[in-house]
Short mmCIF file of C-alpha atoms in Angstrom, two decimals:
data_model
loop_
_atom_site.label_atom_id
_atom_site.label_comp_id
_atom_site.label_asym_id
_atom_site.label_seq_id
_atom_site.Cartn_x
_atom_site.Cartn_y
_atom_site.Cartn_z
CA UNK A 270 48.53 -13.53 31.99
CA UNK A 271 49.28 -13.18 28.24
CA UNK A 272 47.51 -10.74 25.92
CA UNK A 273 45.55 -13.50 24.21
CA UNK A 274 44.47 -15.04 27.53
CA UNK A 275 43.39 -11.57 28.69
CA UNK A 276 41.36 -11.09 25.49
CA UNK A 277 39.72 -14.56 25.72
CA UNK A 278 38.75 -13.89 29.24
CA UNK A 279 37.18 -10.58 28.22
CA UNK A 280 35.27 -12.34 25.45
CA UNK A 281 34.00 -14.95 27.92
CA UNK A 282 32.75 -12.15 30.24
CA UNK A 283 31.00 -10.48 27.38
CA UNK A 284 29.33 -13.69 26.29
CA UNK A 285 28.12 -14.25 29.85
CA UNK A 286 26.73 -10.69 29.67
CA UNK A 287 25.02 -11.50 26.38
CA UNK A 288 23.30 -14.50 27.76
CA UNK A 289 22.07 -12.49 30.72
CA UNK A 290 20.74 -9.72 28.49
CA UNK A 291 18.98 -12.28 26.19
CA UNK A 292 17.36 -13.89 29.21
CA UNK A 293 16.26 -10.37 30.37
CA UNK A 294 14.61 -9.77 26.91
CA UNK A 295 12.58 -12.98 27.27
CA UNK A 296 11.45 -12.07 30.78
CA UNK A 297 10.44 -8.52 29.77
CA UNK A 298 8.67 -9.77 26.70
CA UNK A 299 6.68 -12.17 28.83
CA UNK A 300 5.72 -9.35 31.21
CA UNK A 301 4.04 -7.38 28.49
CA UNK A 302 1.73 -10.31 27.52
CA UNK A 303 -1.03 -8.83 29.79
CA UNK A 304 -0.97 -5.63 27.79
CA UNK A 305 -0.90 -7.57 24.51
CA UNK A 306 -4.02 -9.50 25.58
CA UNK A 307 -6.01 -6.41 26.59
CA UNK A 308 -4.94 -4.58 23.40
CA UNK A 309 -5.98 -7.54 21.32
CA UNK A 310 -9.46 -7.65 22.96
CA UNK A 311 -10.10 -3.99 22.33
CA UNK A 312 -8.77 -4.08 18.79
CA UNK A 313 -11.00 -6.92 17.87
CA UNK A 314 -14.07 -5.11 19.09
CA UNK A 315 -13.04 -1.96 17.16
CA UNK A 316 -12.38 -3.93 13.92
CA UNK A 317 -15.75 -5.70 14.19
CA UNK A 318 -17.59 -2.37 14.42
CA UNK A 319 -15.69 -1.10 11.36
CA UNK A 320 -16.26 -4.32 9.36
CA UNK A 321 -19.97 -4.19 10.10
CA UNK A 322 -20.15 -0.70 8.47
CA UNK A 323 -17.92 -1.54 5.52
CA UNK A 324 -19.93 -4.73 4.81
CA UNK A 325 -22.92 -2.59 4.02
CA UNK A 326 -20.73 -0.67 1.45
CA UNK A 327 -19.65 -4.03 -0.05
CA UNK A 328 -23.38 -5.07 -0.33
CA UNK A 329 -24.14 -1.84 -2.25
CA UNK A 330 -21.26 -2.69 -4.53
CA UNK A 331 -22.67 -6.10 -5.24
CA UNK A 332 -26.12 -4.68 -5.88
CA UNK A 333 -24.64 -2.30 -8.58
CA UNK A 334 -22.74 -5.22 -10.13
CA UNK A 335 -25.88 -7.30 -10.26
CA UNK A 336 -27.49 -4.75 -12.66
CA UNK A 337 -24.45 -5.19 -14.96
CA UNK A 338 -24.61 -8.95 -14.67
CA UNK A 339 -28.25 -9.23 -15.79
CA UNK A 340 -27.81 -6.81 -18.65
CA UNK A 341 -29.98 -3.90 -17.79
CA UNK A 342 -26.84 -1.76 -17.40
CA UNK A 343 -23.54 -2.06 -19.29
CA UNK A 344 -19.90 -1.30 -18.53
CA UNK A 345 -19.11 -0.81 -22.26
CA UNK A 346 -18.75 2.40 -24.32
CA UNK A 347 -17.40 3.60 -27.67
CA UNK A 348 -13.91 5.17 -27.48
CA UNK A 349 -12.92 7.44 -30.25
CA UNK A 350 -9.58 6.23 -31.56
CA UNK A 351 -9.12 8.67 -34.43
CA UNK A 352 -10.69 10.83 -37.10
CA UNK A 353 -9.72 10.50 -40.80
CA UNK A 354 -11.13 12.09 -43.96
CA UNK A 355 -12.09 10.66 -47.34
CA UNK A 356 -13.53 12.21 -50.56
CA UNK A 357 -17.21 12.82 -50.37
CA UNK A 358 -19.38 10.55 -52.39
CA UNK A 359 -21.38 13.33 -54.15
CA UNK A 360 -20.09 16.78 -55.10
CA UNK A 361 -17.06 18.29 -53.57
CA UNK A 362 -15.51 18.14 -50.07
CA UNK A 363 -14.57 15.36 -47.77
CA UNK A 364 -16.26 13.11 -45.24
CA UNK A 365 -15.04 12.72 -41.74
CA UNK A 366 -14.66 9.21 -40.54
CA UNK A 367 -14.87 8.59 -36.77
CA UNK A 368 -13.12 5.41 -35.80
CA UNK A 369 -14.73 3.77 -32.74
CA UNK A 370 -13.54 1.05 -30.41
CA UNK A 371 -15.84 -0.84 -28.03
CA UNK A 372 -14.12 -0.36 -24.65
CA UNK A 373 -14.81 -1.69 -21.21
CA UNK A 374 -14.79 0.61 -18.17
CA UNK A 375 -11.50 0.20 -16.32
CA UNK A 376 -10.23 1.16 -12.88
CA UNK A 377 -6.62 0.59 -14.13
CA UNK A 378 -6.90 3.41 -16.59
CA UNK A 379 -6.88 3.57 -20.41
CA UNK A 380 -4.36 4.43 -23.12
CA UNK A 381 -1.55 6.63 -22.02
CA UNK A 382 -2.51 10.26 -21.97
CA UNK A 383 -6.02 11.71 -22.48
CA UNK A 384 -8.42 9.80 -24.69
CA UNK A 385 -11.69 10.72 -26.45
CA UNK A 386 -14.90 8.81 -26.27
CA UNK A 387 -18.55 9.03 -27.23
CA UNK A 388 -20.66 9.85 -24.16
CA UNK A 389 -23.49 7.30 -24.03
CA UNK A 390 -25.66 10.00 -22.45
CA UNK A 391 -25.07 12.47 -25.32
CA UNK A 392 -24.25 10.50 -28.50
CA UNK A 393 -23.73 13.44 -30.79
CA UNK A 394 -20.82 15.72 -31.76
CA UNK A 395 -21.02 17.59 -28.53
CA UNK A 396 -20.89 14.17 -26.87
CA UNK A 397 -17.23 13.59 -27.89
CA UNK A 398 -15.55 13.94 -24.51
CA UNK A 399 -11.93 13.98 -23.47
CA UNK A 400 -11.08 12.00 -20.35
CA UNK A 401 -7.88 11.62 -18.35
CA UNK A 402 -6.06 8.31 -18.53
CA UNK A 403 -7.12 7.44 -15.00
CA UNK A 404 -10.68 8.73 -15.05
CA UNK A 405 -13.18 6.78 -12.92
CA UNK A 406 -16.11 7.81 -15.03
CA UNK A 407 -18.90 5.17 -14.89
CA UNK A 408 -18.01 4.40 -11.26
CA UNK A 409 -19.39 5.85 -8.05
CA UNK A 410 -16.68 6.20 -5.42
CA UNK A 411 -17.45 5.74 -1.73
CA UNK A 412 -14.92 6.04 1.19
CA UNK A 413 -14.40 2.95 3.36
CA UNK A 414 -14.07 3.27 7.13
CA UNK A 415 -10.94 2.03 8.91
CA UNK A 416 -8.48 2.17 11.79
CA UNK A 417 -5.17 3.71 10.72
CA UNK A 418 -2.06 2.47 12.64
CA UNK A 419 1.38 4.01 13.08
CA UNK A 420 3.99 1.37 13.77
CA UNK A 421 7.75 1.84 14.62
CA UNK A 422 10.65 -0.59 14.99
CA UNK A 423 10.51 -0.60 18.83
CA UNK A 424 6.91 -1.79 18.88
CA UNK A 425 7.36 -4.66 16.27
CA UNK A 426 7.49 -8.10 17.84
CA UNK A 427 11.10 -9.36 18.34
CA UNK A 428 10.85 -12.13 15.71
CA UNK A 429 9.45 -9.78 13.03
CA UNK A 430 12.29 -8.63 10.78
CA UNK A 431 10.24 -6.26 8.64
CA UNK A 432 12.22 -3.18 7.64
CA UNK A 433 9.66 -1.22 5.69
CA UNK A 434 6.72 -1.27 3.21
CA UNK A 435 5.87 0.66 0.13
CA UNK A 436 3.70 0.78 -3.07
CA UNK A 437 5.77 -0.50 -5.89
CA UNK A 438 5.79 -1.34 -9.55
CA UNK A 439 7.84 -3.80 -11.58
CA UNK A 440 7.52 -5.19 -15.05
CA UNK A 441 7.67 -8.76 -16.27
CA UNK A 442 11.32 -10.01 -16.51
CA UNK A 443 12.44 -6.75 -15.00
CA UNK A 444 14.97 -6.60 -12.11
CA UNK A 445 14.12 -2.90 -11.35
CA UNK A 446 11.51 -2.36 -8.65
CA UNK A 447 10.23 1.23 -8.41
CA UNK A 448 9.38 2.61 -4.96
CA UNK A 449 6.30 4.79 -5.67
CA UNK A 450 6.97 7.50 -3.14
CA UNK A 451 7.11 11.12 -4.47
CA UNK A 452 9.98 12.15 -2.21
CA UNK A 453 12.65 12.18 -4.87
CA UNK A 454 15.89 13.56 -3.44
CA UNK A 455 15.41 12.89 0.27
CA UNK A 456 13.79 9.41 -0.25
CA UNK A 457 16.56 8.45 -2.65
CA UNK A 458 19.14 9.56 -0.14
CA UNK A 459 17.57 7.76 2.74
CA UNK A 460 16.45 4.51 1.13
CA UNK A 461 19.86 2.93 1.83
CA UNK A 462 19.44 3.80 5.58
CA UNK A 463 16.34 1.65 5.67
CA UNK A 464 17.07 -1.19 3.21
CA UNK A 465 20.25 -3.00 2.62
CA UNK A 466 21.75 -5.25 -0.05
CA UNK A 467 20.82 -8.81 0.86
CA UNK A 468 17.42 -7.92 2.33
CA UNK A 469 14.41 -9.95 1.26
CA UNK A 470 11.50 -8.44 -0.84
CA UNK A 471 8.02 -9.94 -0.89
CA UNK A 472 4.74 -8.54 -2.12
CA UNK A 473 0.99 -9.04 -1.53
CA UNK A 474 0.20 -9.96 -5.14
CA UNK A 475 0.83 -13.55 -6.22
CA UNK A 476 3.04 -14.64 -9.14
CA UNK A 477 5.19 -11.49 -9.23
CA UNK A 478 8.35 -13.16 -8.12
CA UNK A 479 9.58 -16.71 -8.81
CA UNK A 480 9.14 -18.38 -5.41
CA UNK A 481 7.83 -16.26 -2.58
CA UNK A 482 10.54 -13.56 -2.51
CA UNK A 483 13.38 -11.83 -4.19
CA UNK A 484 16.70 -10.29 -2.90
CA UNK A 485 18.02 -6.76 -3.07
CA UNK A 486 21.33 -6.51 -4.93
CA UNK A 487 21.51 -2.72 -5.35
CA UNK A 488 19.73 0.69 -5.58
CA UNK A 489 19.09 3.38 -8.18
CA UNK A 490 16.54 5.80 -9.34
CA UNK A 491 14.09 6.32 -12.20
CA UNK A 492 11.44 8.69 -13.56
CA UNK A 493 7.85 7.68 -12.70
CA UNK A 494 4.35 9.08 -13.10
CA UNK A 495 2.00 9.49 -10.17
CA UNK A 496 -1.07 10.16 -12.32
CA UNK A 497 -2.68 7.04 -11.04
CA UNK A 498 -1.88 7.63 -7.37
CA UNK A 499 -3.53 10.18 -5.28
CA UNK A 500 -1.12 12.08 -2.98
CA UNK A 501 -1.11 15.28 -1.05
CA UNK A 502 2.10 16.24 -2.87
CA UNK A 503 0.38 16.61 -6.17
CA UNK A 504 0.21 14.57 -9.39
CA UNK A 505 2.91 14.44 -12.03
CA UNK A 506 6.22 12.92 -13.00
CA UNK A 507 9.14 12.83 -10.61
CA UNK A 508 12.23 10.87 -9.66
CA UNK A 509 11.74 7.84 -7.44
CA UNK A 510 14.17 5.46 -5.81
CA UNK A 511 14.48 1.93 -7.30
CA UNK A 512 15.51 -1.41 -5.86
CA UNK A 513 17.61 -3.71 -8.03
CA UNK A 514 16.58 -7.30 -7.71
CA UNK A 515 18.63 -10.43 -7.88
CA UNK A 516 16.27 -12.20 -10.34
CA UNK A 517 13.75 -10.80 -12.87
CA UNK A 518 10.08 -10.77 -11.96
CA UNK A 519 7.90 -13.46 -13.52
CA UNK A 520 4.80 -11.29 -13.27
CA UNK A 521 4.09 -7.55 -12.94
CA UNK A 522 2.81 -4.94 -10.59
CA UNK A 523 1.23 -1.73 -11.84
CA UNK A 524 -0.12 1.37 -10.23
CA UNK A 525 -3.08 1.05 -10.22
CA UNK A 526 -3.92 -2.62 -10.83
CA UNK A 527 -7.03 -3.66 -12.72
CA UNK A 528 -9.16 -3.37 -9.53
CA UNK A 529 -7.94 0.24 -8.96
CA UNK A 530 -5.76 -0.92 -5.97
CA UNK A 531 -1.96 -0.99 -5.54
CA UNK A 532 0.60 -3.65 -4.76
CA UNK A 533 2.44 -3.50 -1.39
CA UNK A 534 6.03 -4.66 -1.24
CA UNK A 535 7.64 -5.55 2.08
CA UNK A 536 11.37 -5.56 2.81
CA UNK A 537 12.72 -7.87 5.57
CA UNK A 538 16.17 -8.07 6.96
CA UNK A 539 16.28 -11.80 7.76
CA UNK A 540 13.50 -14.42 7.41
CA UNK A 541 14.86 -16.98 9.86
CA UNK A 542 13.78 -15.39 13.14
CA UNK A 543 15.38 -15.64 16.58
CA UNK A 544 17.73 -18.60 17.22
CA UNK A 545 20.59 -17.20 19.35
CA UNK A 546 21.48 -13.99 21.18
CA UNK A 547 23.04 -12.74 17.93
CA UNK A 548 19.55 -12.67 16.37
CA UNK A 549 18.36 -10.28 19.09
CA UNK A 550 21.19 -7.83 18.12
CA UNK A 551 20.55 -4.47 16.53
CA UNK A 552 23.11 -1.75 15.92
CA UNK A 553 23.73 0.35 19.03
CA UNK A 554 22.63 3.54 17.19
CA UNK A 555 19.38 2.12 15.76
CA UNK A 556 16.47 4.51 15.89
CA UNK A 557 13.53 2.96 17.82
CA UNK A 558 10.99 5.22 16.03
CA UNK A 559 12.15 5.06 12.40
CA UNK A 560 11.39 3.88 9.82
CA UNK A 561 7.69 4.41 10.70
CA UNK A 562 5.09 2.47 8.94
CA UNK A 563 1.50 3.54 8.35
CA UNK A 564 -1.38 1.21 7.42
CA UNK A 565 -4.90 -0.01 8.25
CA UNK A 566 -5.57 -2.48 11.02
CA UNK A 567 -7.76 -5.49 10.20
CA UNK A 568 -8.43 -8.96 11.41
CA UNK A 569 -4.98 -10.20 10.35
CA UNK A 570 -2.81 -7.62 12.25
CA UNK A 571 -4.62 -7.12 15.49
CA UNK A 572 -2.45 -5.40 18.11
CA UNK A 573 -0.22 -3.67 15.57
CA UNK A 574 1.25 -0.21 15.99
CA UNK A 575 1.98 2.30 18.72
CA UNK A 576 -1.08 4.45 17.94
CA UNK A 577 -4.45 4.20 16.18
CA UNK A 578 -6.76 6.67 14.52
CA UNK A 579 -10.20 6.40 12.88
CA UNK A 580 -9.97 7.08 9.19
CA UNK A 581 -12.46 7.76 6.31
CA UNK A 582 -10.22 9.81 4.08
CA UNK A 583 -10.38 7.57 1.00
CA UNK A 584 -6.59 7.37 0.69
CA UNK A 585 -4.94 4.14 -0.36
CA UNK A 586 -4.77 1.57 2.42
CA UNK A 587 -1.44 0.06 1.23
CA UNK A 588 1.07 0.11 4.12
CA UNK A 589 3.92 2.58 3.53
CA UNK A 590 6.93 3.44 5.50
CA UNK A 591 8.90 6.68 5.86
CA UNK A 592 11.62 8.23 8.09
CA UNK A 593 9.93 10.94 10.14
CA UNK A 594 13.19 12.36 11.41
CA UNK A 595 13.78 13.79 7.84
CA UNK A 596 10.30 15.44 7.57
CA UNK A 597 10.36 18.86 5.84
CA UNK A 598 7.94 20.90 3.77
CA UNK A 599 7.30 24.39 2.54
CA UNK A 600 10.84 25.27 1.31
CA UNK A 601 11.36 26.14 -2.35
CA UNK A 602 14.97 24.83 -2.27
CA UNK A 603 14.08 21.40 -0.86
CA UNK A 604 11.57 18.73 -1.96
CA UNK A 605 8.91 18.18 0.60
CA UNK A 606 9.27 15.01 2.57
CA UNK A 607 6.10 14.32 4.49
CA UNK A 608 4.06 11.50 5.99
CA UNK A 609 2.83 9.03 3.36
CA UNK A 610 -0.82 9.21 2.25
CA UNK A 611 -2.47 6.21 3.87
CA UNK A 612 -6.15 5.80 4.65
CA UNK A 613 -8.88 3.32 4.72
CA UNK A 614 -9.17 3.33 0.99
CA UNK A 615 -12.34 3.56 -1.23
CA UNK A 616 -14.88 1.14 -2.78
CA UNK A 617 -16.04 1.44 -6.39
CA UNK A 618 -19.64 0.99 -7.32
CA UNK A 619 -19.97 0.07 -11.03
CA UNK A 620 -22.81 2.35 -12.13
CA UNK A 621 -22.26 1.82 -15.86
CA UNK A 622 -24.66 3.10 -18.51
CA UNK A 623 -28.23 2.43 -19.46
CA UNK A 624 -27.39 2.28 -23.14
CA UNK A 625 -25.02 -0.34 -24.69
CA UNK A 626 -22.70 -0.05 -27.74
CA UNK A 627 -24.14 -1.76 -30.82
CA UNK A 628 -22.94 -2.32 -34.38
CA UNK A 629 -25.01 -1.85 -37.53
CA UNK A 630 -28.33 -3.66 -37.44
CA UNK A 631 -28.33 -3.52 -33.68
CA UNK A 632 -25.86 -6.28 -33.06
CA UNK A 633 -24.39 -5.91 -29.57
CA UNK A 634 -20.76 -4.86 -29.65
CA UNK A 635 -18.25 -6.75 -27.56
CA UNK A 636 -15.05 -5.38 -26.07
CA UNK A 637 -12.50 -4.80 -28.89
CA UNK A 638 -15.06 -4.45 -31.66
CA UNK A 639 -14.43 -1.59 -34.11
CA UNK A 640 -16.65 0.41 -36.37
CA UNK A 641 -16.67 3.65 -38.28
CA UNK A 642 -19.23 6.52 -38.18
CA UNK A 643 -19.29 9.02 -40.96
CA UNK A 644 -21.50 11.63 -39.29
CA UNK A 645 -21.79 12.59 -35.63
CA UNK A 646 -25.54 12.54 -36.10
CA UNK A 647 -25.25 8.77 -36.52
CA UNK A 648 -23.57 8.30 -33.13
CA UNK A 649 -26.97 7.75 -31.63
CA UNK A 650 -27.42 4.67 -33.84
CA UNK A 651 -24.38 3.06 -32.22
CA UNK A 652 -26.04 2.91 -28.75
CA UNK A 653 -29.17 0.95 -27.80
CA UNK A 654 -31.21 1.24 -24.61
CA UNK A 655 -30.44 -1.72 -22.36
CA UNK A 656 -33.98 -1.94 -21.13
CA UNK A 657 -35.16 -2.72 -24.67
CA UNK A 658 -33.91 -6.25 -23.95
CA UNK A 659 -33.72 -6.56 -20.19
CA UNK A 660 -35.55 -5.03 -17.22
CA UNK A 661 -34.23 -5.28 -13.74
CA UNK A 662 -36.95 -4.21 -11.38
CA UNK A 663 -35.76 -6.72 -8.76
CA UNK A 664 -32.12 -5.55 -9.05
CA UNK A 665 -33.17 -1.94 -8.77
CA UNK A 666 -35.26 -2.68 -5.67
CA UNK A 667 -32.27 -4.63 -4.13
CA UNK A 668 -29.97 -1.69 -4.87
CA UNK A 669 -32.34 0.84 -3.26
CA UNK A 670 -32.61 -1.43 -0.26
CA UNK A 671 -28.83 -1.93 0.06
CA UNK A 672 -28.23 1.88 -0.13
CA UNK A 673 -30.81 2.37 2.59
CA UNK A 674 -29.18 -0.17 4.86
CA UNK A 675 -25.73 1.45 4.23
CA UNK A 676 -26.99 4.96 4.99
CA UNK A 677 -28.74 3.75 8.22
CA UNK A 678 -25.57 1.83 9.39
CA UNK A 679 -23.32 4.82 8.63
CA UNK A 680 -25.62 7.15 10.52
CA UNK A 681 -25.71 4.83 13.47
CA UNK A 682 -21.92 4.68 13.51
CA UNK A 683 -21.62 8.46 13.23
CA UNK A 684 -24.00 8.94 16.12
CA UNK A 685 -21.95 6.53 18.29
CA UNK A 686 -18.56 7.86 17.26
CA UNK A 687 -17.92 9.17 20.70
CA UNK A 688 -18.15 5.75 22.25
CA UNK A 689 -15.98 4.25 19.45
CA UNK A 690 -13.30 6.94 20.05
CA UNK A 691 -13.39 6.27 23.77
CA UNK A 692 -12.49 2.64 23.08
CA UNK A 693 -9.92 3.80 20.54
CA UNK A 694 -8.31 6.14 23.21
CA UNK A 695 -8.14 3.15 25.66
CA UNK A 696 -6.39 1.05 23.05
CA UNK A 697 -3.90 3.84 22.46
CA UNK A 698 -3.40 4.26 26.23
CA UNK A 699 -2.56 0.69 26.58
CA UNK A 700 -0.14 0.86 23.71
CA UNK A 701 1.50 3.93 25.29
CA UNK A 702 2.07 2.06 28.53
CA UNK A 703 3.38 -1.00 26.81
CA UNK A 704 5.70 0.95 24.64
CA UNK A 705 7.19 3.07 27.55
CA UNK A 706 7.37 0.17 30.06
CA UNK A 707 8.39 -2.74 27.88
CA UNK A 708 8.95 -2.14 24.19
CA UNK A 709 11.62 0.58 24.67
CA UNK A 710 13.31 -1.48 27.35
CA UNK A 711 13.55 -4.42 25.04
CA UNK A 712 14.85 -2.17 22.34
CA UNK A 713 17.61 -0.85 24.56
CA UNK A 714 18.54 -4.43 25.66
CA UNK A 715 18.77 -5.35 21.97
CA UNK A 716 20.96 -2.36 21.35
CA UNK A 717 23.20 -3.54 24.27
CA UNK A 718 23.46 -6.96 22.66
CA UNK A 719 24.43 -5.30 19.45
CA UNK A 720 27.20 -3.37 21.13
CA UNK A 721 28.51 -6.38 22.92
CA UNK A 722 28.52 -8.40 19.74
CA UNK A 723 30.58 -5.66 18.03
CA UNK A 724 32.94 -5.73 20.99
CA UNK A 725 33.40 -9.51 20.81
CA UNK A 726 34.10 -9.24 17.13
CA UNK A 727 36.65 -6.48 17.78
CA UNK A 728 38.35 -8.58 20.41
CA UNK A 729 38.45 -11.65 18.20
CA UNK A 730 39.92 -9.62 15.35
CA UNK A 731 42.60 -8.29 17.72
CA UNK A 732 43.26 -11.75 19.04
CA UNK A 733 43.78 -13.04 15.46
CA UNK A 734 46.17 -10.15 14.68
CA UNK A 735 48.22 -10.82 17.80
CA UNK A 736 48.51 -14.50 16.90
CA UNK A 737 49.39 -13.78 13.27
CA UNK A 738 52.11 -11.15 14.18
CA UNK A 739 53.43 -13.10 17.13
CA UNK A 740 52.99 -10.22 19.50
CA UNK A 741 52.27 -12.36 22.56
#
């Protein structure tokens, strides 16, 4: 038998092996369906309980907003944009001119840096307050309830090609997508281990990319501020990894957005799914547990993850991925690299103010209106009691009732948390058995396919060389 015939025979045997392994994956995947069904049933019950509690928080939010809508509260205030001086009209000296801008409460933040404004509750000189850019003044913050999941590559469905998820920012027309993870050096070093050139990027905000996705063409780094993102690392400016996109964004993603939330970006290796045994293949050295993704389970991702935990931390619910094998903290010489801050998120109640901005002669001010006050004593004349025009006894009654229902529901949930956690433990136990008995076996079979595919490619390259060089 010639060298080339021997190689072709070896390739044929390996292809037969590949077909056998692919069939074994299908059989094993079918065997775990009973676990998937039981997990789905438990997860749905848990999510329903959580949703029932969170709905009462949403009802409170609506009741607060109704007061704004009818006009007995307002979400407007006077921001102080500058102070100038001018010659006094009588005698000597100068007058101070306080330049005011009618501004709407915003969850996305205000002008860069600290800003000054006239407190509606104390419209005098002492009422000139300085607020941080991302202050949530005027809002009441309440923590949502949720079920936090931890997901790893070996527990993701075979046809799911998701590589990782993160909070990101990108500007209109920009091809630079910033990964908002404050892990500077380590994250920048490891990002290429998780994402690759040619991977597909999507996001959960519409009209950011032309079409439904974009493509990674490179990587870099940039300086970013985390002032608008709560983390356990701290708040400030640091270096973040960036992804270079094939085409410029047609929209934008900021941190935070106008609703105080963030935009999640998802990186996938291949959108076409499983067609041949080659699509089952993963590199032989692939880590079944990394990157790990943290997020919140809801009605759209029932069954996700290898473990679940009840959460009411108030941290952002955006899914985020990390590489736990590189975890490190507490060393002066090395940047901390820790689990991303993921929780069930918060809900904002728009409390607003009971006095509204007005111009001279009591004309209601609209967002963007400007005026000038020449004496802090006159600040009071630039606000008017909302109830002079509107009363909202019905809305106040509805708000009080909604708060009562929320408090009762949360108390009921807290008193039954032991039963809830028992069901959560059962869901985790089922996940543990599925992972150990089926998920890891499927992962190892896919690694075997990856190895055999590499071997076939090696033999084919050798065969081509032998033919070209006439060695047979």
